Coordinates of C-alpha atoms and ligand atoms in Angstrom, one line a residue:
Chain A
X1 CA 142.0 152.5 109.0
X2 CA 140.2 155.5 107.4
X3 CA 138.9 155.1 104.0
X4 CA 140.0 158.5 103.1
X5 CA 143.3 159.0 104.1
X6 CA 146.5 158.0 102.6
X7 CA 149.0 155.2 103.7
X8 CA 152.5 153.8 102.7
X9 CA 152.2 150.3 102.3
X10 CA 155.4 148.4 100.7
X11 CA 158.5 150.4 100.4
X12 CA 161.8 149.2 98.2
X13 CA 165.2 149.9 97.7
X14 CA 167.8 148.2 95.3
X15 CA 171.3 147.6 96.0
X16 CA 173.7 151.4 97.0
X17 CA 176.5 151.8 95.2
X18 CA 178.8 153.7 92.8
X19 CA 179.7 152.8 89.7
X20 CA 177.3 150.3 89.0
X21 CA 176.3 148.5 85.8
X22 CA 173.4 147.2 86.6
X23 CA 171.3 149.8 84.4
X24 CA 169.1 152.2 86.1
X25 CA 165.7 151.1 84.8
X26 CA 166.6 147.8 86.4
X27 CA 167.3 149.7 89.8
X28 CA 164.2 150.9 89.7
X29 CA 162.7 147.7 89.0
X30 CA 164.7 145.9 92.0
X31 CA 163.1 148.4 94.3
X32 CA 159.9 148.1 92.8
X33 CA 160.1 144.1 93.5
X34 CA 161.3 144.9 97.0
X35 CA 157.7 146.9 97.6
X36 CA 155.5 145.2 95.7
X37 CA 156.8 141.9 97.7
X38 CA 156.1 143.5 100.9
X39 CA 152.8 145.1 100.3
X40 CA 152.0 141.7 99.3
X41 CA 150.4 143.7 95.5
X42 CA 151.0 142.6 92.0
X43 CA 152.1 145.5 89.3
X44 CA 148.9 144.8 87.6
X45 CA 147.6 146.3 91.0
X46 CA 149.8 149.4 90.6
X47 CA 147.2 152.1 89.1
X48 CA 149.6 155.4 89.5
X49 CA 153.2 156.6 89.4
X50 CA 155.1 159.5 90.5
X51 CA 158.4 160.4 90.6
X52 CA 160.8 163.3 91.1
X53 CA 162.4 164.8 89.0
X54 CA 161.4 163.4 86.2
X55 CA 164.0 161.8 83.3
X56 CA 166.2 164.9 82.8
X57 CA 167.9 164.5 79.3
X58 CA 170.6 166.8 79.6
X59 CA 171.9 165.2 83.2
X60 CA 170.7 161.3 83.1
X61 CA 173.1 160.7 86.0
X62 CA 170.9 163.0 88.2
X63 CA 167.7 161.6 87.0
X64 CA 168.2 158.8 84.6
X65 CA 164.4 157.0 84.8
X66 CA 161.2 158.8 84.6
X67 CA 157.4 158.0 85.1
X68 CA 156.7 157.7 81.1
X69 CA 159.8 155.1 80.9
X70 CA 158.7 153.0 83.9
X71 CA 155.0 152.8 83.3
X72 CA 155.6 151.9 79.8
X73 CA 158.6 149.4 80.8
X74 CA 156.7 147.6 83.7
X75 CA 153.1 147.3 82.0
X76 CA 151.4 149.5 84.1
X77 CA 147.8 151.2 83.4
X78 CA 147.9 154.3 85.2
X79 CA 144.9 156.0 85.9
X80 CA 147.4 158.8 87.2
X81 CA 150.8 159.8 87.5
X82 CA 153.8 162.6 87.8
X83 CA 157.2 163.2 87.5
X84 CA 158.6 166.6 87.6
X85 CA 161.2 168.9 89.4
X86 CA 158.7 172.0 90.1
X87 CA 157.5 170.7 93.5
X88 CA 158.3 171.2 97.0
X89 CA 161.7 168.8 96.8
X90 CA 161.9 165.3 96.2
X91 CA 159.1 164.1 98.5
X92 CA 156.8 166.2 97.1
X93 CA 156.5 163.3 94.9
X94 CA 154.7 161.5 98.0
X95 CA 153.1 164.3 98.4
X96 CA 151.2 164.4 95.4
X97 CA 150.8 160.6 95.3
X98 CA 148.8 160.9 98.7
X99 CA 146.8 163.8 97.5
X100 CA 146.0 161.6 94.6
X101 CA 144.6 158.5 96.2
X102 CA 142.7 160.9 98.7
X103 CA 140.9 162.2 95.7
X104 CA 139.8 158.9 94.1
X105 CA 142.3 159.4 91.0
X106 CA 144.2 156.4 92.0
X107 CA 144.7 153.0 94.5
X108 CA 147.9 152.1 94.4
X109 CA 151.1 154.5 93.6
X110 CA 155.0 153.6 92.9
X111 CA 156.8 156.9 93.9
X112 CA 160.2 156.4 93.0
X113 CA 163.4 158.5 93.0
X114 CA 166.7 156.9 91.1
X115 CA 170.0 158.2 91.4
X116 CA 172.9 157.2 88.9
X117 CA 175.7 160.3 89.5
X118 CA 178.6 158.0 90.6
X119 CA 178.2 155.3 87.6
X120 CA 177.6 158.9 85.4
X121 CA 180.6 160.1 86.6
X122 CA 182.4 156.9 85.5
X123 CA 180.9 157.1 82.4
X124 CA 180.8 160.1 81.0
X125 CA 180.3 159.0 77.6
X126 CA 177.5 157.2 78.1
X127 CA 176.3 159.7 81.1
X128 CA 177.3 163.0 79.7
X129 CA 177.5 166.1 82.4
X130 CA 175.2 169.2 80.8
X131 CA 177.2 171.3 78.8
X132 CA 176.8 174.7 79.6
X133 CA 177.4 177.9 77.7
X134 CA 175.9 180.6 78.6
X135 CA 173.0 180.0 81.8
X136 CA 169.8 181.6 82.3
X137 CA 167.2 181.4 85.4
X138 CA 168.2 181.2 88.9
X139 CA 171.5 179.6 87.6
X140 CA 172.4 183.0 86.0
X141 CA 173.0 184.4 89.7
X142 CA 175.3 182.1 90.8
X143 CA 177.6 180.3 88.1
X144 CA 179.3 184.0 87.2
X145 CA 180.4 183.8 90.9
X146 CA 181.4 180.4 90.7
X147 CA 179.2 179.7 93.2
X148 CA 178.0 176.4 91.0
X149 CA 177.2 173.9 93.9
X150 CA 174.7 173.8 96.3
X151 CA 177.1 173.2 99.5
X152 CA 178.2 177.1 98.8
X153 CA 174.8 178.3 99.0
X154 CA 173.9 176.2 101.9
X155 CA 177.2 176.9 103.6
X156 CA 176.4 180.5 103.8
X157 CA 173.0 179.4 105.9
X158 CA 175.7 177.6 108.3
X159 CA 177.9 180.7 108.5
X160 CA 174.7 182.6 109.9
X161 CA 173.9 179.8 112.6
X162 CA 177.4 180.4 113.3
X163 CA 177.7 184.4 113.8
X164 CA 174.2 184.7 114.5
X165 CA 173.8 181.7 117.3
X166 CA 177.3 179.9 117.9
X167 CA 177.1 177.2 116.1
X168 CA 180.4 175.0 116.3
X169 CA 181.9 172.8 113.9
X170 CA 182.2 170.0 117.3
X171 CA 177.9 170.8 117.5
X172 CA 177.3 170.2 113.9
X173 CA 179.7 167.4 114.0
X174 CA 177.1 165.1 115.4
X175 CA 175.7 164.8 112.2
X176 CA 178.5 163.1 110.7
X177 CA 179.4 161.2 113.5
X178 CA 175.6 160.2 114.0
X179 CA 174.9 159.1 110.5
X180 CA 178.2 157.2 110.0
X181 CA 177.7 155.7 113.0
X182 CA 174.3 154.3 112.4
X183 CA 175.3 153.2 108.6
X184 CA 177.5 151.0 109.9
X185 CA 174.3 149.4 111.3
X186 CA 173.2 149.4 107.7
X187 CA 174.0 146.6 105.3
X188 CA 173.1 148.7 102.4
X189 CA 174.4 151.3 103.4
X190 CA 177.4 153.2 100.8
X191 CA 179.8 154.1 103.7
X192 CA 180.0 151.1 106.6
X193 CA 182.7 152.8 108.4
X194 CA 182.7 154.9 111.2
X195 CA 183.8 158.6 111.5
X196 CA 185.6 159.7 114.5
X197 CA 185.6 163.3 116.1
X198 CA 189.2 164.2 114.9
X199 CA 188.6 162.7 111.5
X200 CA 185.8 165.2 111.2
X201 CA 187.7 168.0 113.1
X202 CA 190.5 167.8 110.3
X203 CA 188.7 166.8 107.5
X204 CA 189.5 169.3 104.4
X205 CA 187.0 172.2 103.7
X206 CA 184.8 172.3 101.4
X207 CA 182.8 175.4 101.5
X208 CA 183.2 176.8 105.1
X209 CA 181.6 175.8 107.9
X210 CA 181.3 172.6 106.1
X211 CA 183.7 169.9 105.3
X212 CA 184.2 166.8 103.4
X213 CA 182.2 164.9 106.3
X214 CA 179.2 167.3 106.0
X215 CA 178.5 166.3 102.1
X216 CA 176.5 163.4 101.2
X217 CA 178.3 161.4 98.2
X218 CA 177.0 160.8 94.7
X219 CA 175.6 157.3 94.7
X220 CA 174.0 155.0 92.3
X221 CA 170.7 153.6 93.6
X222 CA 166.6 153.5 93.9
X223 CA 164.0 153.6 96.2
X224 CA 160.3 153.3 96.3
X225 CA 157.5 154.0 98.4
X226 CA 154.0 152.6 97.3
X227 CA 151.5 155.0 98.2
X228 CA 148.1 153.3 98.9
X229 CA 144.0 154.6 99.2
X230 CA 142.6 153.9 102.8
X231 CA 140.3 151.8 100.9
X232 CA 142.6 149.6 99.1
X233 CA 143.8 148.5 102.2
X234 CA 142.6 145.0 102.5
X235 CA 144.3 144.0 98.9
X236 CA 148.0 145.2 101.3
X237 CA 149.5 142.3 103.6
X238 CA 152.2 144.7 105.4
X239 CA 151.0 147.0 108.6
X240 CA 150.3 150.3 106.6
X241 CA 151.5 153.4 107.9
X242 CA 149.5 156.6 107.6
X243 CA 150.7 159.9 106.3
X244 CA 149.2 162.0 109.3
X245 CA 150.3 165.1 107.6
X246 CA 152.6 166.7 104.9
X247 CA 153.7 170.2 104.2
X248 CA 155.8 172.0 101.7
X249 CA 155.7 176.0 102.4
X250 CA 158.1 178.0 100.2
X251 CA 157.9 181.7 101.0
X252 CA 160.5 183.0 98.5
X253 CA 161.8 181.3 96.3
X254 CA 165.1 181.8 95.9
X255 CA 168.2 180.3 97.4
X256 CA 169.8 183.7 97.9
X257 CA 166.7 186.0 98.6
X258 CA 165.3 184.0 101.5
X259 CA 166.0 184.9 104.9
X260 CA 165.5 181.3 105.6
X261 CA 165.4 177.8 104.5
X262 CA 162.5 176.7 103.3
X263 CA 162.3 173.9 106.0
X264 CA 161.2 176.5 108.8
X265 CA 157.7 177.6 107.7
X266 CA 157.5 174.0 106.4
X267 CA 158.1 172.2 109.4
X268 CA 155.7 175.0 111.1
X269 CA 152.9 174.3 109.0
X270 CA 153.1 170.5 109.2
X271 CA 152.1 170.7 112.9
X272 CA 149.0 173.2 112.3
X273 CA 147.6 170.0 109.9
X274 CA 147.7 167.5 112.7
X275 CA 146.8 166.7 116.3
X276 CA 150.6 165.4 117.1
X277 CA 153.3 167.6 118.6
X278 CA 157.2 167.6 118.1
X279 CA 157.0 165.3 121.8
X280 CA 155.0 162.4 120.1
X281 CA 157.4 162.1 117.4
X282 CA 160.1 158.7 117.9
X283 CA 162.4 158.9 114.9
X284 CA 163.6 162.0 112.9
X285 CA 164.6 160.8 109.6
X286 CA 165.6 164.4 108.0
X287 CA 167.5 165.2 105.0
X288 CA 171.0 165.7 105.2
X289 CA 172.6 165.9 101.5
X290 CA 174.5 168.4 103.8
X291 CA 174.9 168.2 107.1
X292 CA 173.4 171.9 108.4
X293 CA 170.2 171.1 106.7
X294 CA 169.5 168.4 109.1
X295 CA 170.3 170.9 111.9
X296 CA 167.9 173.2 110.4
X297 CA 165.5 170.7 110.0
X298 CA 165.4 169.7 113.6
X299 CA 164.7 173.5 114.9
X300 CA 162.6 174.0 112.2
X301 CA 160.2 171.1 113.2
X302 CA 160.1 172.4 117.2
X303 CA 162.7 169.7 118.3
X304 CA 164.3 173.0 119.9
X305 CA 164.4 176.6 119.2
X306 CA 165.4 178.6 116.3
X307 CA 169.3 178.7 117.0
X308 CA 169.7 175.6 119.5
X309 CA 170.4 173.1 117.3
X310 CA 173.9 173.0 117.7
X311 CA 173.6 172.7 121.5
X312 CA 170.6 170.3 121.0
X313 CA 172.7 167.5 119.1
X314 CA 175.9 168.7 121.5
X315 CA 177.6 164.8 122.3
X316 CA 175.3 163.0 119.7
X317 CA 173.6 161.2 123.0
X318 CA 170.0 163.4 121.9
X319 CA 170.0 161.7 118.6
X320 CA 171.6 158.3 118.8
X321 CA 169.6 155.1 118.2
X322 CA 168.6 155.0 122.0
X323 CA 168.5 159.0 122.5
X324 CA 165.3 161.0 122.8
X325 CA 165.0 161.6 119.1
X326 CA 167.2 158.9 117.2
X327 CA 168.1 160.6 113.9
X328 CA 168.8 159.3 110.1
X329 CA 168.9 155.3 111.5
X330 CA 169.3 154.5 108.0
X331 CA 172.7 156.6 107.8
X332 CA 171.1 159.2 106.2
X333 CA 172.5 160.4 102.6
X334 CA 175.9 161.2 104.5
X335 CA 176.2 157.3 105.5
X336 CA 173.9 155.6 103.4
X337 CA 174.5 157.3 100.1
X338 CA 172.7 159.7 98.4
X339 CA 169.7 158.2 97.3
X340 CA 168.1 161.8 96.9
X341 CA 165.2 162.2 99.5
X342 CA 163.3 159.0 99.3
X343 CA 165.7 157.5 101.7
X344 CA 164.1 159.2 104.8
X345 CA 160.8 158.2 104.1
X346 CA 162.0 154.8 103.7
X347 CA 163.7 154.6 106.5
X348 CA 161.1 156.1 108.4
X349 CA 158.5 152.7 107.4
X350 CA 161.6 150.1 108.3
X351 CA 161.7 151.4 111.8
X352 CA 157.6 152.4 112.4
X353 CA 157.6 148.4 111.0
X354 CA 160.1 147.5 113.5
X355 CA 162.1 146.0 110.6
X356 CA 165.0 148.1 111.7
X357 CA 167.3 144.8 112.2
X358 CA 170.7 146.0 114.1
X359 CA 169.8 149.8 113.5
X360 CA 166.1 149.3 114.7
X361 CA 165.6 151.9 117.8
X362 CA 164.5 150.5 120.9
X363 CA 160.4 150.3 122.5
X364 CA 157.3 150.7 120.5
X365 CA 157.7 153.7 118.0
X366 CA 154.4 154.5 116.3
X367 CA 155.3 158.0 115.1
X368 CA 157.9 159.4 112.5
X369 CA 158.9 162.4 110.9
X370 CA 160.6 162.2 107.4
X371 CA 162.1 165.2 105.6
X372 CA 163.6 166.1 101.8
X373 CA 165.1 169.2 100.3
X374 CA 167.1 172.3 101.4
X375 CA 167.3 175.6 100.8
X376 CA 163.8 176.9 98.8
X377 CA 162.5 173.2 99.0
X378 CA 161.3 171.5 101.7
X379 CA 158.7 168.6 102.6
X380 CA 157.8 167.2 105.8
X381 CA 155.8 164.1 106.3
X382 CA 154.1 163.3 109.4
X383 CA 153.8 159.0 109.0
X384 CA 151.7 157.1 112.0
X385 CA 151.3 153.3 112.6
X386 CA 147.9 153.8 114.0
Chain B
X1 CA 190.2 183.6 90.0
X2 CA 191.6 184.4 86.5
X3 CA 190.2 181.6 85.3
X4 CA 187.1 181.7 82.6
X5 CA 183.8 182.7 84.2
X6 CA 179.9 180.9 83.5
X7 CA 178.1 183.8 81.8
X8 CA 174.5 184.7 81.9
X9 CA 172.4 184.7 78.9
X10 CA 171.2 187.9 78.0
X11 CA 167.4 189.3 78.0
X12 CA 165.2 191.8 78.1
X13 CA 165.0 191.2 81.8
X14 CA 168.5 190.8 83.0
X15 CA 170.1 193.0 80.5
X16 CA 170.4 196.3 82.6
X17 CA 171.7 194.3 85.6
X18 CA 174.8 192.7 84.1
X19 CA 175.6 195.7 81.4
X20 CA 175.5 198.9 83.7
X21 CA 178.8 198.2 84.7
X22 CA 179.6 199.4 81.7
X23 CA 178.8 203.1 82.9
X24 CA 179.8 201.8 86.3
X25 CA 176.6 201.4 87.9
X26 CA 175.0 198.7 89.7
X27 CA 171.7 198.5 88.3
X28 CA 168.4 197.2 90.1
X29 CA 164.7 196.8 89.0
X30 CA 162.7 198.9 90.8
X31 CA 158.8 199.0 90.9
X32 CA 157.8 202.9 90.3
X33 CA 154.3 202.8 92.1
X34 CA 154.9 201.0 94.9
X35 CA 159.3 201.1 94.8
X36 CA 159.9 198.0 96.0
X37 CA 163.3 196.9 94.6
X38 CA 162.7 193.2 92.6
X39 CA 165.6 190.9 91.9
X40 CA 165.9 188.9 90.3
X41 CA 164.7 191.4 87.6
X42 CA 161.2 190.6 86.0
X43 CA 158.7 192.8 84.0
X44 CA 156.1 192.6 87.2
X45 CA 156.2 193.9 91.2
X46 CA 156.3 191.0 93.4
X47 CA 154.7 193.3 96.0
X48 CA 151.8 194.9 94.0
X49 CA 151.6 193.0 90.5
X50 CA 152.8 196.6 88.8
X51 CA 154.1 196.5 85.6
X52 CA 155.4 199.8 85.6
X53 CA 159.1 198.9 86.7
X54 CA 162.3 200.1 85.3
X55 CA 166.0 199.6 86.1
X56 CA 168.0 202.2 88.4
X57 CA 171.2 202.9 89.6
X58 CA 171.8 202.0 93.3
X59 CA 175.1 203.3 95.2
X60 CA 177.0 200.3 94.8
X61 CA 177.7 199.8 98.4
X62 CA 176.7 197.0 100.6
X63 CA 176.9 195.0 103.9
X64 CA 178.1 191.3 103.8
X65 CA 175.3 189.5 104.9
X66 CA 177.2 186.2 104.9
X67 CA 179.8 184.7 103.3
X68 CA 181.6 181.1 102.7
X69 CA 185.1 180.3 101.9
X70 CA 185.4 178.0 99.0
X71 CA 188.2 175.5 99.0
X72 CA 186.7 172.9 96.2
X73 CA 187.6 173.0 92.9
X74 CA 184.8 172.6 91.1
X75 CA 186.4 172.8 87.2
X76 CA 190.4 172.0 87.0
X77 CA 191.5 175.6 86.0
X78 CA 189.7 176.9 89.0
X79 CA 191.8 178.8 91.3
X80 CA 190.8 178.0 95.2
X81 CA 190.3 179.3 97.5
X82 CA 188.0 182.4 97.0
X83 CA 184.8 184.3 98.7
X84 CA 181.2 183.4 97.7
X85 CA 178.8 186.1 99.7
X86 CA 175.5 187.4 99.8
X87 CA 175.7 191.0 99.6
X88 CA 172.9 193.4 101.1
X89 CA 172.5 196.5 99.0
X90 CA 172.5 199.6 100.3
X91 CA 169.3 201.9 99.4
X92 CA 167.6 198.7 98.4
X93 CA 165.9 196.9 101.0
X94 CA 165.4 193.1 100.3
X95 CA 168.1 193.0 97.4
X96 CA 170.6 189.9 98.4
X97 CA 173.5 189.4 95.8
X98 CA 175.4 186.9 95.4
X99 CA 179.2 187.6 94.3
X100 CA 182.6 187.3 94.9
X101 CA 184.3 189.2 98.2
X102 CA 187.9 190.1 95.9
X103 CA 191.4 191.3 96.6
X104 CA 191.4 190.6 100.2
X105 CA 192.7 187.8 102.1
X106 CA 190.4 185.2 102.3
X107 CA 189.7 185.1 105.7
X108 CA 189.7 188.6 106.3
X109 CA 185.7 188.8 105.3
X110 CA 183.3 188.9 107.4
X111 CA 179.6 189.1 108.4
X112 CA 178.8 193.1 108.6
X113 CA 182.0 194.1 105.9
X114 CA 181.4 197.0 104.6
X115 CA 182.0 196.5 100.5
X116 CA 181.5 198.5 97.2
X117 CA 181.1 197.0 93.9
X118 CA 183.7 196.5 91.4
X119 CA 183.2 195.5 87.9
X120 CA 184.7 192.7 86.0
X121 CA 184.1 192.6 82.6
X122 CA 184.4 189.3 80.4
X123 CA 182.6 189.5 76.8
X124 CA 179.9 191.7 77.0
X125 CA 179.0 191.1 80.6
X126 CA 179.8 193.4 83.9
X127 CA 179.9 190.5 86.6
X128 CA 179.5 192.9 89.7
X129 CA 182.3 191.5 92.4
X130 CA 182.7 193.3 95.8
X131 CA 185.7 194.6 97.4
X132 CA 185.8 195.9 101.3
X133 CA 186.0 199.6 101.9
X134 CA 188.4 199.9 104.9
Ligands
LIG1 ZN1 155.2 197.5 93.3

């Protein structure tokens, strides 16, 4: 252990579902238990939080709980904390959680992300959607098109990978298949059935390339990762894992402007801050709130070249449980539900922990690569058990 | 597509853009010391930090750089399916719009189109929507 690096100790997750009632404070604080249990640490030994996005107001579905509510609500005294959506995607809350401990600001952190859009959607009066008028900021250059959700901006990445490299629909498939087939592993998981080929292959579109079965569904849930100092390790009773590197490079922006996703000088970058290479790596736990960003995620992080994907996860044998880089064991948002980012990182501990149960991948794995965000957000974590 | 559209709020920097349909021109923000094109539209170069940027009329032509057919409703009176596609301006190098490939079949659009802009006007905004030039 190295006194001045950061490790996850417990991690936490409540119950997935949609339309729950249980409220989502009490979500958070299920997960929370879950952790706290495992890292063996009291919440008088919490000292930080961080969370992303932060309560949003106008759209409490999407972000219901923030880091003022919880360290009020739980009795914590923070000697630091952070919740807020300007940050490289939802793992940038980790992120910042490890750079905090490195720096002495903190010992132990709760980083949390709750999700409550399917009990939001159920109860709109309670959960009202934002209202909109007239939009301003980045929103302005989409809405008038009606080009309001993110699968049609992300779709239009797909339709490049398909002119530019030959992406198929069968290729990208694998994503689907893969995650639906591994949920059904899960016993948390939202979606315990699996997906067959010509259920995909004649599933409705959505925004073209990508169809129903390439959307992650809106989900009610929370997850936590406890971030803890190197030198608060002997107060943790789990193995801790080490964040061996993170990295969250935008270089424009924009989701229109950008050449790229976000993911690809990310997932560059990550290797240049550690001594691993794409070979070392056991499980790929990368986000998937659609199914292409996955893809992208995997040839942006040197598991192939720029273009391959599609023939890399060709037959779903490459990233299966026992395949050469077993991919989103959890079920990924896809399977699992979207529990908004923290999910990979999560999942990621479970099976570095060998705690995996029915979904845990076979031999020894000691090192994991977790992923959040599309588009102009991106964050890659590098996590060791050393 | 007839249905109701989200409008932009409009400023200072984002007026020119969705108003110049209104004399029929496309209208980017264009650095004058360095003239890099800058959109979205704001008071400052990305490239060299100038404030000395003003709006200007570009051709109106464009390449599609890529497209997606949109199936989903997303509101109940929306009318499915239609064309969402980044559109690379012509004389302005960098510039990516987002609009609407219109009166074409659907899945007639394709990467490379060749498109020219065509107003719509709801309120007091221009939304700038592309059509192919055959
Ligand atoms: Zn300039």
């Amino acid at each position: 252990m190295s006194a001045n690096e950061a490790y996850i100790s417990g991690v936490g997750q409540s119950e997935i579902g949609t339309r729950l009632t249980r409220s989502p404070l009490l979500l958070t604080l299920d997960a929370v238990r879950e952790a706290l249990d495992e890292a063996g640490l009291t919440i008088g030994q919490i000292d930080g939080v961080s969370t992303y996005p932060g309560r949003i107001p106008a759209y409490l579905g999407f972000s219901p709980v923030g880091a003022d509510e919880l360290i009020d609500a739980l009795g914590i005294r923070a000697t630091w904390y952070a919740g807020g959506g300007e940050i490289s995607s939802q793992l940038g809350a980790v992120v910042a959680a490890a750079a905090a401990v490195r720096a002495g600001q903190a010992r132990h952190v709760i980083c949390f992300r709750t999700v409550y859009e399917a009990a939001a959607l159920a109860r709109p009066d309670e959960y009202p959607r934002p209202q909109r008028d007239r939009v301003d900021g980045s929103s302005q250059w989409f809405a008038p098109f009606n080009a309001i959700s993110a699968v049609t901006w992300t779709a239009q990445y797909a339709m490049l990978h398909v002119k530019r490299y030959g992406l198929k629909r069968e290729q990208l498939a694998q994503i689907a298949l893969t995650a639906r087939a591994h949920s059904a592993l899960n016993p948390r998981a939202l979606v315990r059935e699996p997906l067959t080929m010509d259920e995909y292959m004649s599933a409705r579109m959505i925004s073209s390339p990508l169809c129903l079965y390439d959307c992650d569904r809106f989900t009610d849930a929370s997850t936590v990762v406890i971030v803890s100092a190197g030198d608060a390790l002997d107060e943790v009773k789990c193995t801790p894992i080490r964040i061996a590197a993170m990295a969250g490079t935008v270089e424009r922006h924009s989701w229109d402007q950008a050449d790229e996703l976000a993911c690809y000088p990310t997932g560059a970058d990550l290797w240049k801050r550690t001594d691993y290479k794409p070979a070392d790596v056991d499980t790929a736990q990368l986000y998937d709130g659609f199914s292409f960003q996955a893809l992208a995620w995997i040839e942006a992080l040197g598991f192939c070249e720029l273009g391959e994907g599609g023939r890399f996860i060709e037959g779903g044998k490459r990233i299966a449980l026992d395949g050469e880089l077993p991919l989103n064991t959890f079920g990924g948002q896809i399977g699992a539900g979207r529990l908004h980012g923290f999910g990979f990182a999560h999942e990621a501990v479970v099976q570095l922990r060998g705690k995996g149960g029915a979904r845990q991948i076979p031999g020894d794995p000691r090192v994991a690569v977790s992923t959040s965000g599309g588009g102009p957000l991106a964050t890659a974590l590098l996590l060791a058990r050393d | 597509m007839a249905a109701t559209r989200t409008l932009p709020k409009l400023d200072a920097d984002n007026r020119a853009f969705w108003t110049g349909g209104a004399e029929g021109q496309l209208r980017l923000m264009r650095c004058q010391d360095c003239k890099t094109f800058i959109h979205p539209p704001r008071p400052v170069c990305r490239k060299c930090l100038s404030e000395n940027v003003k709006p200007e009329a570009v051709a109106g032509t464009g390449v599609v750089y890529s497209y997606t057919i949109n199936y989903q409703k997303w509101s109940p009176t929306m009318e499915v399916p239609f064309v969402i596609a980044r559109v690379a301006i012509d004389g302005a190098p960098g510039v990516l719009l987002t609009t609407n490939i219109v009166d074409c079949p659907v899945d007639s659009v394709d990467i490379g189109d060749k498109v020219r802009v065509k107003f719509l006007q709801q309120d007091d905004v221009f939304i700038p929507l592309f059509e192919k030039i055959n």
